[in-house]
Amino acid sequence: MIYPLSYFWPVLIGSTKYFRYSISGTMRFSTNFKPYVLLLVVGIFLLLGYVYFSFFSERLNRDIPVDEDVKSSSLSKPMVRSRVWNMVSPEKLLYKQPSVLVGRTDVVTVTPWLASIIWEGTFDPVLVDNIYKPMNLTIATTVFAVGKYVSFLRDFLETAEMHFMVGFNVRYYVFTDRPQDVPSVNLTQGRHLSVIQVPGSNRWQEISARRMEIIQTTIESQIRREADYIFCLDVDSKFHARWGAESLGRLVAVIHPGYYAQTRAKFPYERRPASTAYIPMDEGDYYYGGAMIGGFVEDVYTLTTVCRNQFAVDAGNSIEAAWQEESHLNRYLLYNKPSKVLSPEYLWQDFKAKTKEVKVIRFSGVIKNYAEVRPNV
Ligand code: UD2
């Protein structure tokens, strides 16, 4: 029960009266009552503090909805670099006037929860760069090159140097079981590469899925101190055009190029209720590609922790989701909506012919001979 402050006023007023008596020298009166009065006043303040604290903490818990997946993972976000970023545009910068009437009409550029979907023609690269570059951001970029996939690294890194976050501080984290085979690539100023040794495996499914766990632990051990944003990318890919600060956001996902024109019933989500990656047939927004996740370091940390835990629960029940971590990622993003969505321009596949709505292919998976590069087929 919560009592208004006024309920206690008579008592408070009474207690000040006792004090007044004691100050004015009514010795007998104050000697008898002062300890009790003090105890009473302290007691009232403690009670008030308790009542108000429990009231407000209850309010706070009610106001911030916590997703069940996140709650059950009992996470605390890691301490990350502090950030105070405002969208400051330099004075006298000349760029095309934005219109509220004219723009892309052939594609949808906003999700139903009002996150932007980034397509060529929806942003001004000059303006975006002028806003983000003065922030002096560092972008972590993780890439796994385990087993024979190390052969994809050179093209990945060389094309990234040409097109990926050009003009920003970039820290590549290359995870491999073959550090001696990591090619030496010339990095431009502000860009840095670390090689982190990870175990190999004789199952590609395990290599692909274990990425979540390794990214999570590396964020904990070093990335949280070294970067502001993080992108986690597939290595068997090349950059072909600008991938810049327009892609930055709290939680960033990419629409898979194979399914953007499909109905949700055709998405290859995990459909078995026994898996923690399960998505019912009548749910789903988009099918997101597992080849890219990104965002604030702490948001990607939460995502990787949840997916890793769900993966472990499945393993304990002897079930592996249809598309390993991609299935867990899709389940996570269905209930934890991304704040920015990248169009398939940011994740194409070389074997796919360009479609008319994709004006620019920025990043694309190379054609590979699975039997040749994977440890198992
Ligand atoms: C899809 C996804 C991929 C992942 C996988 C599900 C896209 C375009 N690709 O690609 O992200 O979700 O399905 O398992 O969305 N790797 C190694 N060594 C190996 C095997 C894999 O380093 O022996 C790493 C490497 O970084 C590779 C990534 O894991 O890029 C994904 O493996 P993949 O490219 O073989 O998976 P794929 O093409 O089926």
XYZ file of N, CA and C in Angstrom, residues 66-77 216 220 298-299 301-310 313 332 336:
87
model
N 11.393 -6.793 -22.004
C 12.611 -7.560 -22.255
C 12.218 -8.812 -23.008
N 12.850 -8.992 -24.163
C 12.549 -10.164 -24.961
C 12.870 -11.434 -24.169
N 12.040 -12.447 -24.332
C 12.200 -13.684 -23.565
C 13.556 -14.330 -23.806
N 14.002 -14.313 -25.087
C 15.289 -14.934 -25.397
C 16.412 -14.246 -24.639
N 16.341 -12.909 -24.637
C 17.395 -12.138 -23.999
C 17.340 -12.359 -22.493
N 16.087 -12.377 -21.953
C 15.923 -12.557 -20.518
C 16.486 -13.915 -20.093
N 16.148 -14.933 -20.863
C 16.545 -16.266 -20.447
C 18.045 -16.475 -20.551
N 18.722 -15.630 -21.345
C 20.162 -15.807 -21.450
C 20.883 -15.116 -20.286
N 20.116 -14.461 -19.413
C 20.621 -13.737 -18.241
C 21.925 -12.994 -18.549
N 21.846 -12.139 -19.561
C 23.018 -11.395 -20.015
C 23.201 -10.114 -19.256
N 24.425 -9.743 -19.119
C 24.645 -8.337 -18.815
C 25.497 -7.861 -19.973
N 25.147 -6.684 -20.515
C 25.896 -6.213 -21.672
C 27.319 -5.871 -21.235
N 31.321 -13.876 -29.750
C 30.896 -13.452 -28.406
C 32.095 -13.345 -27.461
N 34.003 -9.975 -25.730
C 34.265 -9.866 -24.295
C 35.734 -9.577 -24.020
N 27.768 -3.957 -28.398
C 26.994 -4.597 -27.322
C 25.733 -5.289 -27.845
N 25.166 -4.784 -28.927
C 23.974 -5.432 -29.484
C 24.324 -6.731 -30.196
N 26.873 -8.449 -29.381
C 27.242 -9.344 -28.267
C 25.992 -10.078 -27.751
N 24.926 -9.348 -27.552
C 23.688 -9.975 -27.065
C 23.189 -11.006 -28.075
N 23.185 -10.613 -29.345
C 22.716 -11.528 -30.393
C 23.552 -12.821 -30.405
N 24.874 -12.675 -30.382
C 25.723 -13.874 -30.470
C 25.569 -14.733 -29.216
N 25.377 -14.090 -28.081
C 25.213 -14.868 -26.840
C 23.930 -15.679 -26.887
N 22.844 -15.030 -27.317
C 21.555 -15.748 -27.385
C 21.651 -16.895 -28.395
N 22.165 -16.602 -29.593
C 22.229 -17.649 -30.630
C 23.125 -18.792 -30.183
N 24.232 -18.469 -29.549
C 25.142 -19.509 -29.067
C 24.429 -20.391 -28.027
N 23.716 -19.745 -27.107
C 23.014 -20.517 -26.065
C 21.931 -21.403 -26.670
N 21.187 -20.837 -27.652
C 20.106 -21.613 -28.272
C 20.686 -22.813 -29.034
N 21.456 -25.453 -26.558
C 20.236 -26.149 -26.102
C 19.845 -27.193 -27.154
N 16.158 -14.988 -33.925
C 16.484 -13.861 -33.044
C 15.950 -12.553 -33.631
N 13.617 -9.672 -32.194
C 14.454 -8.522 -31.799
C 14.744 -7.774 -33.096
